[in-house]
Each structure stands twice: as structure tokens, then as C-alpha cells.
Amino acid sequence: MTPAILVLNVGSSSVKFRVFAARDDLQLLADGRVTGIGAAPVFRLAGQDPKALEEGTTQTEAIAQVLDFVTASDHHWQLVAAGHRIVHGGEEFRAAVLLDEEVLARLDRYTPLAPLHQHHNLAAVRAVAELNPALPQVGCFDTAFHADHDPVTSSYALPASVRKQGVRRYGFHGLSYEWTAKVLAGQPGGMPKHVVVAHLGNGASLCALKDGNSIDTTMGMTALEGLPMGTRCGALDPGVVLYLQRSLGLSLEDVERLLHDESGLKGLSGGVSDMAELLHSARPEHAFAVDYFILRVAQKIGEMVVSLGGMDLLVFTGGIGENALSVRERIVSRLAFLPRFKVQVIAADEERMIASHALALISLSSG
């Protein structure tokens, strides 16, 4: 039997999973997902035909399907841990942790700060605990990689009485940036001193790496701040929110939906959030959305360069960063005024980073 680690990344309508061998090389054993949860669910496994699941399959039932697949006798895998991506760890959770109900109760407090993700992340942990109570589970946080930022970087210009309530910049996509730093450190010549990493996908942000450590990032207290994204607005004058409520009569729920689900590329283009579709379109509003995105990314890279005091390397990762050559080229072109720097593309692998943390924790707990 091969000891195996299941990595789960759970959203509102999907369960993405990978299975890794629980050894140092973390061999990938399986890669799949359940999509269409709540509508027409489909179990998809890399290299195999998709399988339709029963209509109305819940998130817990989808996770049960994944566990059944992993523990099927013909695989000869012994599941030893489940690792989870948890978006928000607040100030409290600065490294991966073993999960239990007491820890989950503390993590519930951060759900309002990541309403698109946190609830689903934690529900998945509880579902696995219900289905396999004896299985160790490990939580890995998108905020943890940024936990040591200087207060000058992590603070908002608000009174101390507010800042003491946890109102600060946390940053996200930390698992992606941690993986990128690990890849760079293992390359010939090692880690460059000043690196800006652009994680560009449906969610998008930047990170300033100095000697492999995060010293600044574009997302803030929530995953709304910073770059425009697929459906999220990015940086926005807070006065706009006041105006939307006070003068346009939008409710709190209306504003939340607008900023999270109807803005970004989708709002700019008139309904399209997918960069590949925008790039292949001749419609002027689609070109405008792409132009806006490229300008804002280049501008924010400039901010990261200031924090670093220079840039030796610009790394692109994420779905757009890895696959949209024209977007990369146009961003780099806008940075031509900077002293010469190298450009590299690194494939994101947050799941392998989670598996690495899970393996380390279960080894410690058993050793």
C-alpha cells in the first residue's frame, strides 16, 4: 500500500482534488475535480472520461465521492492525511496547522473577510471529519506567507483603536508565492534578491519577494483589494462604497455582490470574466477591459519595485500569467523604463505546497 495525501480546494460549486504519495518526492497519483455541484455535477479525472453524478449532489456528497475514489481497493493507496487550502488565517494562524473543531471555530471568525472562499473551505474540513473521523487534516493558509510584513506595509492609515480590531492588510495567494519561492530557490544560481511575482488568474495579485521572503503584496484585509480580477473590482476609492449606499440606495448585500461578483473584467467588458475570451474578441469594450487590466498590473508592479528597491526578476504564474503570452508581453513593455530585469514563467502548484506542509505536520505528529 502506498501512503497517500489528499489535497482539497473546495468552492461553492466545485471540489478540486489531487492525490500525492506521502513521501519526499510527492509523486502525483491523481488529479481531478467535481464540477457543477448543486446543478449537474460531473466527476472529472485527468486522463479519463467524465462521469455524471446524481443531480442535486451536495458538497458533502461530492467529497464522499472523492474519498471513495481515493480509498478504492484497486488503487492500493492508504490515505494518511487530507490537506486543505484555507484562504484566511488572520493574525493568529501563521503556519499550517492540524485541524480540529476548536481550530475550525476560531477560523469561522474570518469568514466575513473571505466570503467567497472561507465558508466552503471550512465546510470541506467538517465534511471529511464526518466521513472519516480518524483521518488527520491539515489547514494551509493563503495569508500565512505574508505574516511577517513590516507594520508600515501591513497597516491602514486608520486610528489605532480600529487597527487593534484586526483591521490590517493580510495578503493572499500565499501558497502560490511560497511555491514560486521554493522553485526559484532550487534553480541554478538560487534565489534572486529582488523578485516580483504576478499571480494572474481569475483572482490576481502581486508579491514582492526579498531573498525569498514576502515583504509586500497587493491584496489587503480581504481578497478584493489590489488588481482588477475576473469578477472582483480591485483597488477602489472607499468613497465609492459610501456613494453606492447613500446616494444610489444599494444595500450592504447589493454592494457586496457588486464588488465580488459583477466587477473586474466582467464589469469592464459588459459580462465577460474570462481573459482568453476577451483576447479573442473584436468588441471594443472587451479590448478596454484587457487594456485596463494590463495598465493596472504594470502600475502595481511599480509599487512592488519601490518596496523592494529594485527588480532582478519578474515571475508570471496563474492561469493568465502562464497562458496569455500577449498579456505578459504588454505588461513587460510598460515596464521598459526600469533597469534591465529577467522574466520567467513558473507553473502554479499550490496543491503540492499543501501536500508538502501536510506531510511535514503528520511526520512531526507521529514522530
mmCIF file of C-alpha atoms in Angstrom:
data_model
loop_
_atom_site.group_PDB
_atom_site.id
_atom_site.type_symbol
_atom_site.label_atom_id
_atom_site.label_comp_id
_atom_site.label_asym_id
_atom_site.label_seq_id
_atom_site.Cartn_x
_atom_site.Cartn_y
_atom_site.Cartn_z
ATOM 1 C CA MET A 1 0.000 0.000 0.000
ATOM 2 C CA THR A 2 1.233 3.480 -0.905
ATOM 3 C CA PRO A 3 0.651 6.078 1.839
ATOM 4 C CA ALA A 4 -1.206 8.994 0.205
ATOM 5 C CA ILE A 5 -2.193 12.581 0.953
ATOM 6 C CA LEU A 6 -5.439 14.012 -0.401
ATOM 7 C CA VAL A 7 -5.371 17.757 -1.140
ATOM 8 C CA LEU A 8 -8.729 19.535 -1.399
ATOM 9 C CA ASN A 9 -9.541 23.002 -2.732
ATOM 10 C CA VAL A 10 -13.289 23.457 -2.336
ATOM 11 C CA GLY A 11 -15.500 26.227 -3.702
ATOM 12 C CA SER A 12 -19.221 26.891 -3.887
ATOM 13 C CA SER A 13 -19.843 24.612 -6.870
ATOM 14 C CA SER A 14 -16.677 22.553 -7.240
ATOM 15 C CA VAL A 15 -14.325 20.244 -5.384
ATOM 16 C CA LYS A 16 -10.818 20.198 -6.833
ATOM 17 C CA PHE A 17 -8.548 17.441 -5.584
ATOM 18 C CA ARG A 18 -5.141 15.907 -6.056
ATOM 19 C CA VAL A 19 -3.617 12.821 -4.502
ATOM 20 C CA PHE A 20 0.110 12.703 -3.729
ATOM 21 C CA ALA A 21 2.323 9.894 -2.479
ATOM 22 C CA ALA A 22 3.235 10.666 1.147
ATOM 23 C CA ARG A 23 6.980 10.703 0.605
ATOM 24 C CA ASP A 24 9.602 13.335 -0.106
ATOM 25 C CA ASP A 25 9.105 13.420 -3.881
ATOM 26 C CA LEU A 26 5.307 13.853 -3.500
ATOM 27 C CA GLN A 27 4.585 11.885 -6.659
ATOM 28 C CA LEU A 28 1.258 12.942 -8.161
ATOM 29 C CA LEU A 29 -1.081 9.946 -8.111
ATOM 30 C CA ALA A 30 -4.342 11.528 -9.260
ATOM 31 C CA ASP A 31 -5.733 14.886 -10.361
ATOM 32 C CA GLY A 32 -9.457 15.538 -10.581
ATOM 33 C CA ARG A 33 -12.467 17.620 -9.688
ATOM 34 C CA VAL A 34 -16.191 17.517 -9.186
ATOM 35 C CA THR A 35 -17.890 20.389 -11.029
ATOM 36 C CA GLY A 36 -21.477 21.590 -11.240
ATOM 37 C CA ILE A 37 -22.334 20.877 -7.588
ATOM 38 C CA GLY A 38 -25.924 21.909 -6.932
ATOM 39 C CA ALA A 39 -26.854 21.656 -10.620
ATOM 40 C CA ALA A 40 -25.475 18.974 -12.953
ATOM 41 C CA PRO A 41 -22.483 17.523 -11.104
ATOM 42 C CA VAL A 42 -19.733 15.738 -13.002
ATOM 43 C CA PHE A 43 -16.764 13.767 -11.615
ATOM 44 C CA ARG A 44 -13.700 14.507 -13.743
ATOM 45 C CA LEU A 45 -10.384 12.711 -13.510
ATOM 46 C CA ALA A 46 -7.366 13.608 -15.615
ATOM 47 C CA GLY A 47 -6.945 11.087 -18.421
ATOM 48 C CA GLN A 48 -10.414 9.566 -18.049
ATOM 49 C CA ASP A 49 -13.898 10.248 -19.382
ATOM 50 C CA PRO A 50 -16.089 12.412 -17.117
ATOM 51 C CA LYS A 51 -18.792 10.678 -15.078
ATOM 52 C CA ALA A 52 -22.136 12.339 -14.367
ATOM 53 C CA LEU A 53 -23.219 12.242 -10.725
ATOM 54 C CA GLU A 54 -26.740 12.284 -9.360
ATOM 55 C CA GLU A 55 -28.481 15.619 -9.870
ATOM 56 C CA GLY A 56 -28.572 17.647 -6.673
ATOM 57 C CA THR A 57 -25.354 16.152 -5.286
ATOM 58 C CA THR A 58 -24.255 18.250 -2.311
ATOM 59 C CA GLN A 59 -20.749 19.368 -1.438
ATOM 60 C CA THR A 60 -20.503 16.708 1.288
ATOM 61 C CA GLU A 61 -21.707 14.028 -1.131
ATOM 62 C CA ALA A 62 -19.154 15.177 -3.719
ATOM 63 C CA ILE A 63 -16.378 14.922 -1.132
ATOM 64 C CA ALA A 64 -17.654 11.437 -0.252
ATOM 65 C CA GLN A 65 -17.276 10.506 -3.930
ATOM 66 C CA VAL A 66 -13.680 11.748 -3.847
ATOM 67 C CA LEU A 67 -12.898 9.794 -0.670
ATOM 68 C CA ASP A 68 -14.457 6.666 -2.168
ATOM 69 C CA PHE A 69 -12.264 7.075 -5.241
ATOM 70 C CA VAL A 70 -9.091 7.550 -3.195
ATOM 71 C CA THR A 71 -9.746 4.594 -0.898
ATOM 72 C CA ALA A 72 -10.850 2.203 -3.673
ATOM 73 C CA SER A 73 -9.001 -1.086 -3.198
ATOM 74 C CA ASP A 74 -7.652 -1.262 -6.740
ATOM 75 C CA HIS A 75 -5.517 1.869 -6.170
ATOM 76 C CA HIS A 76 -3.532 0.326 -3.321
ATOM 77 C CA TRP A 77 -3.363 3.733 -1.620
ATOM 78 C CA GLN A 78 -3.543 4.212 2.143
ATOM 79 C CA LEU A 79 -4.899 7.662 2.912
ATOM 80 C CA VAL A 80 -2.839 9.163 5.754
ATOM 81 C CA ALA A 81 -3.908 12.823 5.691
ATOM 82 C CA ALA A 82 -6.055 15.429 3.979
ATOM 83 C CA GLY A 83 -4.648 18.894 3.284
ATOM 84 C CA HIS A 84 -6.876 21.908 2.725
ATOM 85 C CA ARG A 85 -6.399 25.348 1.256
ATOM 86 C CA ILE A 86 -7.949 27.805 3.714
ATOM 87 C CA VAL A 87 -7.950 31.346 2.423
ATOM 88 C CA HIS A 88 -7.881 33.405 5.630
ATOM 89 C CA GLY A 89 -5.891 32.635 8.766
ATOM 90 C CA GLY A 90 -5.965 36.163 10.167
ATOM 91 C CA GLU A 91 -3.170 37.236 12.505
ATOM 92 C CA GLU A 92 -3.491 34.064 14.540
ATOM 93 C CA PHE A 93 -2.600 31.331 12.028
ATOM 94 C CA ARG A 94 0.855 31.994 10.635
ATOM 95 C CA ALA A 95 1.713 28.445 9.547
ATOM 96 C CA ALA A 96 -0.014 25.197 8.586
ATOM 97 C CA VAL A 97 -1.878 23.519 11.464
ATOM 98 C CA LEU A 98 -3.603 20.259 12.316
ATOM 99 C CA LEU A 99 -7.333 20.916 12.230
ATOM 100 C CA ASP A 100 -9.921 20.074 14.852
ATOM 101 C CA GLU A 101 -13.258 21.586 15.795
ATOM 102 C CA GLU A 102 -11.650 24.064 18.196
ATOM 103 C CA VAL A 103 -9.382 25.388 15.441
ATOM 104 C CA LEU A 104 -12.298 25.499 12.994
ATOM 105 C CA ALA A 105 -14.343 27.555 15.437
ATOM 106 C CA ARG A 106 -11.536 30.116 15.564
ATOM 107 C CA LEU A 107 -11.279 30.125 11.761
ATOM 108 C CA ASP A 108 -15.016 30.723 11.428
ATOM 109 C CA ARG A 109 -14.366 34.271 12.675
ATOM 110 C CA TYR A 110 -12.582 35.114 9.430
ATOM 111 C CA THR A 111 -15.440 34.100 7.137
ATOM 112 C CA PRO A 112 -16.669 37.730 6.719
ATOM 113 C CA LEU A 113 -13.183 38.638 5.448
ATOM 114 C CA ALA A 114 -13.274 35.988 2.701
ATOM 115 C CA PRO A 115 -16.968 35.412 1.952
ATOM 116 C CA LEU A 116 -16.326 33.771 -1.433
ATOM 117 C CA HIS A 117 -13.999 31.126 -0.009
ATOM 118 C CA GLN A 118 -13.749 30.628 3.756
ATOM 119 C CA HIS A 119 -17.137 29.058 4.425
ATOM 120 C CA HIS A 120 -16.627 26.463 1.685
ATOM 121 C CA ASN A 121 -13.047 25.742 2.802
ATOM 122 C CA LEU A 122 -14.162 25.035 6.365
ATOM 123 C CA ALA A 123 -17.270 23.112 5.325
ATOM 124 C CA ALA A 124 -14.991 20.727 3.431
ATOM 125 C CA VAL A 125 -12.929 20.059 6.562
ATOM 126 C CA ARG A 126 -16.075 19.301 8.534
ATOM 127 C CA ALA A 127 -17.363 17.044 5.763
ATOM 128 C CA VAL A 128 -14.154 14.998 5.739
ATOM 129 C CA ALA A 129 -14.244 14.776 9.550
ATOM 130 C CA GLU A 130 -17.785 13.435 9.363
ATOM 131 C CA LEU A 131 -16.929 10.904 6.652
ATOM 132 C CA ASN A 132 -13.548 9.804 8.050
ATOM 133 C CA PRO A 133 -13.202 10.967 11.688
ATOM 134 C CA ALA A 134 -9.812 9.306 12.234
ATOM 135 C CA LEU A 135 -8.104 10.982 9.262
ATOM 136 C CA PRO A 136 -5.650 13.784 10.233
ATOM 137 C CA GLN A 137 -6.459 17.036 8.444
ATOM 138 C CA VAL A 138 -4.084 19.934 7.827
ATOM 139 C CA GLY A 139 -5.044 23.546 7.095
ATOM 140 C CA CYS A 140 -2.741 25.687 4.929
ATOM 141 C CA PHE A 141 -3.419 29.416 4.763
ATOM 142 C CA ASP A 142 -3.153 31.837 1.863
ATOM 143 C CA THR A 143 -2.373 34.595 4.372
ATOM 144 C CA ALA A 144 0.463 32.835 6.227
ATOM 145 C CA PHE A 145 3.274 33.573 3.738
ATOM 146 C CA HIS A 146 2.734 37.315 4.305
ATOM 147 C CA ALA A 147 2.516 37.106 8.109
ATOM 148 C CA ASP A 148 5.876 38.791 8.804
ATOM 149 C CA HIS A 149 5.275 42.009 6.871
ATOM 150 C CA ASP A 150 6.525 45.179 8.484
ATOM 151 C CA PRO A 151 3.672 47.192 10.069
ATOM 152 C CA VAL A 152 4.443 50.025 7.642
ATOM 153 C CA THR A 153 3.402 47.623 4.878
ATOM 154 C CA SER A 154 0.546 45.835 6.611
ATOM 155 C CA SER A 155 -1.187 48.818 8.243
ATOM 156 C CA TYR A 156 -4.003 51.016 7.011
ATOM 157 C CA ALA A 157 -3.987 54.733 7.824
ATOM 158 C CA LEU A 158 -6.737 54.324 10.422
ATOM 159 C CA PRO A 159 -6.875 55.063 14.168
ATOM 160 C CA ALA A 160 -5.145 52.595 16.485
ATOM 161 C CA SER A 161 -8.497 51.752 18.072
ATOM 162 C CA VAL A 162 -9.607 50.338 14.704
ATOM 163 C CA ARG A 163 -6.302 48.705 13.802
ATOM 164 C CA LYS A 164 -6.322 46.848 17.133
ATOM 165 C CA GLN A 165 -9.505 45.099 15.995
ATOM 166 C CA GLY A 166 -7.542 43.261 13.283
ATOM 167 C CA VAL A 167 -8.198 45.773 10.515
ATOM 168 C CA ARG A 168 -4.974 45.461 8.530
ATOM 169 C CA ARG A 169 -3.573 44.167 5.249
ATOM 170 C CA TYR A 170 -3.113 40.377 5.295
ATOM 171 C CA GLY A 171 -2.458 39.471 1.657
ATOM 172 C CA PHE A 172 -3.464 36.273 -0.129
ATOM 173 C CA HIS A 173 -2.257 33.737 -2.740
ATOM 174 C CA GLY A 174 0.468 32.925 -0.230
ATOM 175 C CA LEU A 175 0.598 29.231 -1.141
ATOM 176 C CA SER A 176 1.247 30.163 -4.767
ATOM 177 C CA TYR A 177 4.000 32.596 -3.803
ATOM 178 C CA GLU A 178 5.550 30.104 -1.401
ATOM 179 C CA TRP A 179 5.687 27.523 -4.206
ATOM 180 C CA THR A 180 7.258 30.055 -6.572
ATOM 181 C CA ALA A 181 9.900 30.923 -3.970
ATOM 182 C CA LYS A 182 10.648 27.220 -3.497
ATOM 183 C CA VAL A 183 11.082 26.690 -7.245
ATOM 184 C CA LEU A 184 13.354 29.728 -7.568
ATOM 185 C CA ALA A 185 15.499 28.648 -4.615
ATOM 186 C CA GLY A 186 16.088 25.280 -6.289
ATOM 187 C CA GLN A 187 17.234 26.711 -9.614
ATOM 188 C CA PRO A 188 20.906 27.132 -10.598
ATOM 189 C CA GLY A 189 22.140 30.348 -9.050
ATOM 190 C CA GLY A 190 19.498 30.222 -6.329
ATOM 191 C CA MET A 191 17.010 32.885 -5.341
ATOM 192 C CA PRO A 192 17.479 36.352 -6.890
ATOM 193 C CA LYS A 193 17.481 39.117 -4.297
ATOM 194 C CA HIS A 194 14.594 41.204 -5.672
ATOM 195 C CA VAL A 195 11.681 39.349 -7.278
ATOM 196 C CA VAL A 196 8.157 40.452 -8.158
ATOM 197 C CA VAL A 197 5.697 37.596 -8.661
ATOM 198 C CA ALA A 198 2.486 38.209 -10.600
ATOM 199 C CA HIS A 199 -0.179 35.628 -9.799
ATOM 200 C CA LEU A 200 -2.656 36.419 -12.555
ATOM 201 C CA GLY A 201 -5.822 34.367 -12.843
ATOM 202 C CA ASN A 202 -9.495 34.790 -12.018
ATOM 203 C CA GLY A 203 -8.068 36.024 -8.740
ATOM 204 C CA ALA A 204 -4.992 38.207 -9.211
ATOM 205 C CA SER A 205 -2.333 39.761 -7.017
ATOM 206 C CA LEU A 206 1.364 40.608 -6.832
ATOM 207 C CA CYS A 207 4.019 39.797 -4.265
ATOM 208 C CA ALA A 208 7.393 41.404 -3.583
ATOM 209 C CA LEU A 209 9.967 38.761 -2.608
ATOM 210 C CA LYS A 210 13.203 39.882 -0.994
ATOM 211 C CA ASP A 211 15.650 36.999 -0.555
ATOM 212 C CA GLY A 212 12.665 34.654 -0.940
ATOM 213 C CA ASN A 213 10.530 36.301 1.744
ATOM 214 C CA SER A 214 7.331 38.251 1.161
ATOM 215 C CA ILE A 215 7.734 41.898 2.132
ATOM 216 C CA ASP A 216 4.731 43.395 0.309
ATOM 217 C CA THR A 217 1.675 42.325 -1.667
ATOM 218 C CA THR A 218 -1.278 43.966 -3.391
ATOM 219 C CA MET A 219 -4.228 42.293 -1.665
ATOM 220 C CA GLY A 220 -5.254 43.613 1.708
ATOM 221 C CA MET A 221 -7.621 42.761 4.544
ATOM 222 C CA THR A 222 -9.776 40.942 2.008
ATOM 223 C CA ALA A 223 -9.212 39.472 -1.441
ATOM 224 C CA LEU A 224 -10.955 42.479 -3.031
ATOM 225 C CA GLU A 225 -8.014 44.874 -2.825
ATOM 226 C CA GLY A 226 -5.327 45.422 -5.431
ATOM 227 C CA LEU A 227 -5.543 44.296 -9.052
ATOM 228 C CA PRO A 228 -8.782 44.059 -11.033
ATOM 229 C CA MET A 229 -9.769 40.399 -11.264
ATOM 230 C CA GLY A 230 -12.246 38.213 -13.112
ATOM 231 C CA THR A 231 -15.263 39.465 -11.180
ATOM 232 C CA ARG A 232 -13.688 41.444 -8.301
ATOM 233 C CA CYS A 233 -13.079 45.166 -8.501
ATOM 234 C CA GLY A 234 -9.577 45.504 -7.076
ATOM 235 C CA ALA A 235 -8.462 48.881 -5.719
ATOM 236 C CA LEU A 236 -11.417 51.221 -5.227
ATOM 237 C CA ASP A 237 -11.952 54.590 -3.573
ATOM 238 C CA PRO A 238 -13.790 53.751 -0.294
ATOM 239 C CA GLY A 239 -15.965 56.775 -1.016
ATOM 240 C CA VAL A 240 -17.488 54.853 -3.905
ATOM 241 C CA VAL A 241 -18.945 52.345 -1.430
ATOM 242 C CA LEU A 242 -20.455 55.159 0.620
ATOM 243 C CA TYR A 243 -21.920 56.723 -2.519
ATOM 244 C CA LEU A 244 -23.384 53.408 -3.703
ATOM 245 C CA GLN A 245 -25.231 53.020 -0.410
ATOM 246 C CA ARG A 246 -26.083 56.608 0.449
ATOM 247 C CA SER A 247 -26.937 58.064 -2.960
ATOM 248 C CA LEU A 248 -27.763 55.070 -5.173
ATOM 249 C CA GLY A 249 -29.648 53.179 -2.477
ATOM 250 C CA LEU A 250 -27.762 49.878 -2.707
ATOM 251 C CA SER A 251 -27.996 47.610 0.311
ATOM 252 C CA LEU A 252 -24.959 46.101 2.009
ATOM 253 C CA GLU A 253 -25.734 42.804 0.252
ATOM 254 C CA ASP A 254 -26.078 44.604 -3.099
ATOM 255 C CA VAL A 255 -22.675 46.256 -2.680
ATOM 256 C CA GLU A 256 -21.024 43.004 -1.632
ATOM 257 C CA ARG A 257 -22.420 41.203 -4.678
ATOM 258 C CA LEU A 258 -21.427 44.071 -6.977
ATOM 259 C CA LEU A 259 -17.817 44.205 -5.791
ATOM 260 C CA HIS A 260 -17.281 40.436 -5.563
ATOM 261 C CA ASP A 261 -19.326 39.066 -8.454
ATOM 262 C CA GLU A 262 -20.089 41.785 -11.014
ATOM 263 C CA SER A 263 -16.935 43.897 -11.246
ATOM 264 C CA GLY A 264 -13.371 43.437 -12.529
ATOM 265 C CA LEU A 265 -13.063 42.176 -16.107
ATOM 266 C CA LYS A 266 -16.722 41.175 -16.069
ATOM 267 C CA GLY A 267 -17.860 44.674 -15.152
ATOM 268 C CA LEU A 268 -15.482 46.441 -17.518
ATOM 269 C CA SER A 269 -16.311 44.237 -20.503
ATOM 270 C CA GLY A 270 -20.043 44.053 -20.085
ATOM 271 C CA GLY A 271 -20.248 40.494 -18.840
ATOM 272 C CA VAL A 272 -17.087 38.507 -19.743
ATOM 273 C CA SER A 273 -14.681 37.498 -16.964
ATOM 274 C CA ASP A 274 -12.518 35.065 -18.947
ATOM 275 C CA MET A 275 -9.294 36.610 -20.256
ATOM 276 C CA ALA A 276 -8.955 34.085 -23.114
ATOM 277 C CA GLU A 277 -12.390 35.050 -24.432
ATOM 278 C CA LEU A 278 -11.592 38.747 -24.136
ATOM 279 C CA LEU A 279 -8.331 38.347 -26.036
ATOM 280 C CA HIS A 280 -10.074 36.614 -28.943
ATOM 281 C CA SER A 281 -12.837 39.213 -29.179
ATOM 282 C CA ALA A 282 -13.024 42.198 -31.518
ATOM 283 C CA ARG A 283 -15.503 44.097 -29.352
ATOM 284 C CA PRO A 284 -14.132 47.454 -28.127
ATOM 285 C CA GLU A 285 -15.418 47.014 -24.581
ATOM 286 C CA HIS A 286 -13.533 43.707 -24.378
ATOM 287 C CA ALA A 287 -10.321 45.378 -25.565
ATOM 288 C CA PHE A 288 -10.895 48.113 -22.983
ATOM 289 C CA ALA A 289 -11.092 45.537 -20.174
ATOM 290 C CA VAL A 290 -7.798 43.975 -21.295
ATOM 291 C CA ASP A 291 -6.121 47.390 -21.595
ATOM 292 C CA TYR A 292 -7.306 48.336 -18.112
ATOM 293 C CA PHE A 293 -6.026 45.089 -16.614
ATOM 294 C CA ILE A 294 -2.591 45.434 -18.237
ATOM 295 C CA LEU A 295 -2.183 49.035 -17.110
ATOM 296 C CA ARG A 296 -3.177 48.308 -13.521
ATOM 297 C CA VAL A 297 -0.878 45.271 -13.272
ATOM 298 C CA ALA A 298 2.075 47.295 -14.582
ATOM 299 C CA GLN A 299 1.320 50.153 -12.188
ATOM 300 C CA LYS A 300 1.123 47.825 -9.202
ATOM 301 C CA ILE A 301 4.371 46.108 -10.221
ATOM 302 C CA GLY A 302 5.901 49.563 -9.897
ATOM 303 C CA GLU A 303 4.692 49.688 -6.290
ATOM 304 C CA MET A 304 6.304 46.338 -5.560
ATOM 305 C CA VAL A 305 9.582 47.527 -7.135
ATOM 306 C CA VAL A 306 9.573 50.534 -4.810
ATOM 307 C CA SER A 307 9.090 48.266 -1.779
ATOM 308 C CA LEU A 308 11.984 46.066 -2.939
ATOM 309 C CA GLY A 309 14.304 48.835 -4.064
ATOM 310 C CA GLY A 310 14.689 47.213 -7.490
ATOM 311 C CA MET A 311 13.660 44.166 -9.515
ATOM 312 C CA ASP A 312 16.003 41.434 -10.730
ATOM 313 C CA LEU A 313 13.256 39.071 -11.893
ATOM 314 C CA LEU A 314 9.570 39.281 -12.780
ATOM 315 C CA VAL A 315 7.740 35.955 -12.489
ATOM 316 C CA PHE A 316 4.340 35.249 -14.021
ATOM 317 C CA THR A 317 2.137 32.468 -12.647
ATOM 318 C CA GLY A 318 -1.562 31.570 -12.537
ATOM 319 C CA GLY A 319 -3.923 30.883 -15.427
ATOM 320 C CA ILE A 320 -3.459 34.234 -17.193
ATOM 321 C CA GLY A 321 0.174 34.617 -16.188
ATOM 322 C CA GLU A 322 1.124 31.213 -17.550
ATOM 323 C CA ASN A 323 -1.006 31.098 -20.692
ATOM 324 C CA ALA A 324 -1.600 34.624 -22.029
ATOM 325 C CA LEU A 325 1.647 35.497 -23.830
ATOM 326 C CA SER A 326 0.299 38.764 -25.252
ATOM 327 C CA VAL A 327 -0.720 39.942 -21.775
ATOM 328 C CA ARG A 328 2.732 39.169 -20.399
ATOM 329 C CA GLU A 329 4.433 40.950 -23.282
ATOM 330 C CA ARG A 330 2.293 44.071 -22.935
ATOM 331 C CA ILE A 331 2.880 44.255 -19.183
ATOM 332 C CA VAL A 332 6.642 43.893 -19.644
ATOM 333 C CA SER A 333 6.556 46.538 -22.394
ATOM 334 C CA ARG A 334 5.056 49.055 -19.959
ATOM 335 C CA LEU A 335 7.971 48.387 -17.592
ATOM 336 C CA ALA A 336 10.652 49.068 -20.209
ATOM 337 C CA PHE A 337 11.762 52.218 -18.358
ATOM 338 C CA LEU A 338 13.073 50.105 -15.461
ATOM 339 C CA PRO A 339 16.675 48.862 -15.367
ATOM 340 C CA ARG A 340 17.036 45.526 -17.105
ATOM 341 C CA PHE A 341 15.321 42.582 -15.422
ATOM 342 C CA LYS A 342 14.658 38.963 -16.327
ATOM 343 C CA VAL A 343 11.209 37.456 -16.944
ATOM 344 C CA GLN A 344 10.208 33.895 -16.098
ATOM 345 C CA VAL A 345 7.007 31.822 -16.124
ATOM 346 C CA ILE A 346 6.504 29.313 -13.298
ATOM 347 C CA ALA A 347 3.510 26.985 -13.211
ATOM 348 C CA ALA A 348 1.447 27.424 -10.051
ATOM 349 C CA ASP A 349 1.257 24.334 -7.831
ATOM 350 C CA GLU A 350 -0.467 25.315 -4.603
ATOM 351 C CA GLU A 351 -1.662 21.736 -4.161
ATOM 352 C CA ARG A 352 1.890 20.373 -4.000
ATOM 353 C CA MET A 353 2.748 23.074 -1.467
ATOM 354 C CA ILE A 354 -0.206 21.998 0.668
ATOM 355 C CA ALA A 355 0.849 18.341 0.382
ATOM 356 C CA SER A 356 4.363 19.311 1.484
ATOM 357 C CA HIS A 357 3.025 21.053 4.602
ATOM 358 C CA ALA A 358 0.686 18.152 5.358
ATOM 359 C CA LEU A 359 3.497 15.619 5.059
ATOM 360 C CA ALA A 360 5.724 17.659 7.378
ATOM 361 C CA LEU A 361 2.999 18.024 10.009
ATOM 362 C CA ILE A 362 1.886 14.407 10.095
ATOM 363 C CA SER A 363 5.531 13.321 10.231
ATOM 364 C CA LEU A 364 6.066 15.561 13.267
ATOM 365 C CA SER A 365 2.892 14.423 14.989
ATOM 366 C CA SER A 366 3.763 10.761 14.517
ATOM 367 C CA GLY A 367 7.447 11.096 15.256
#
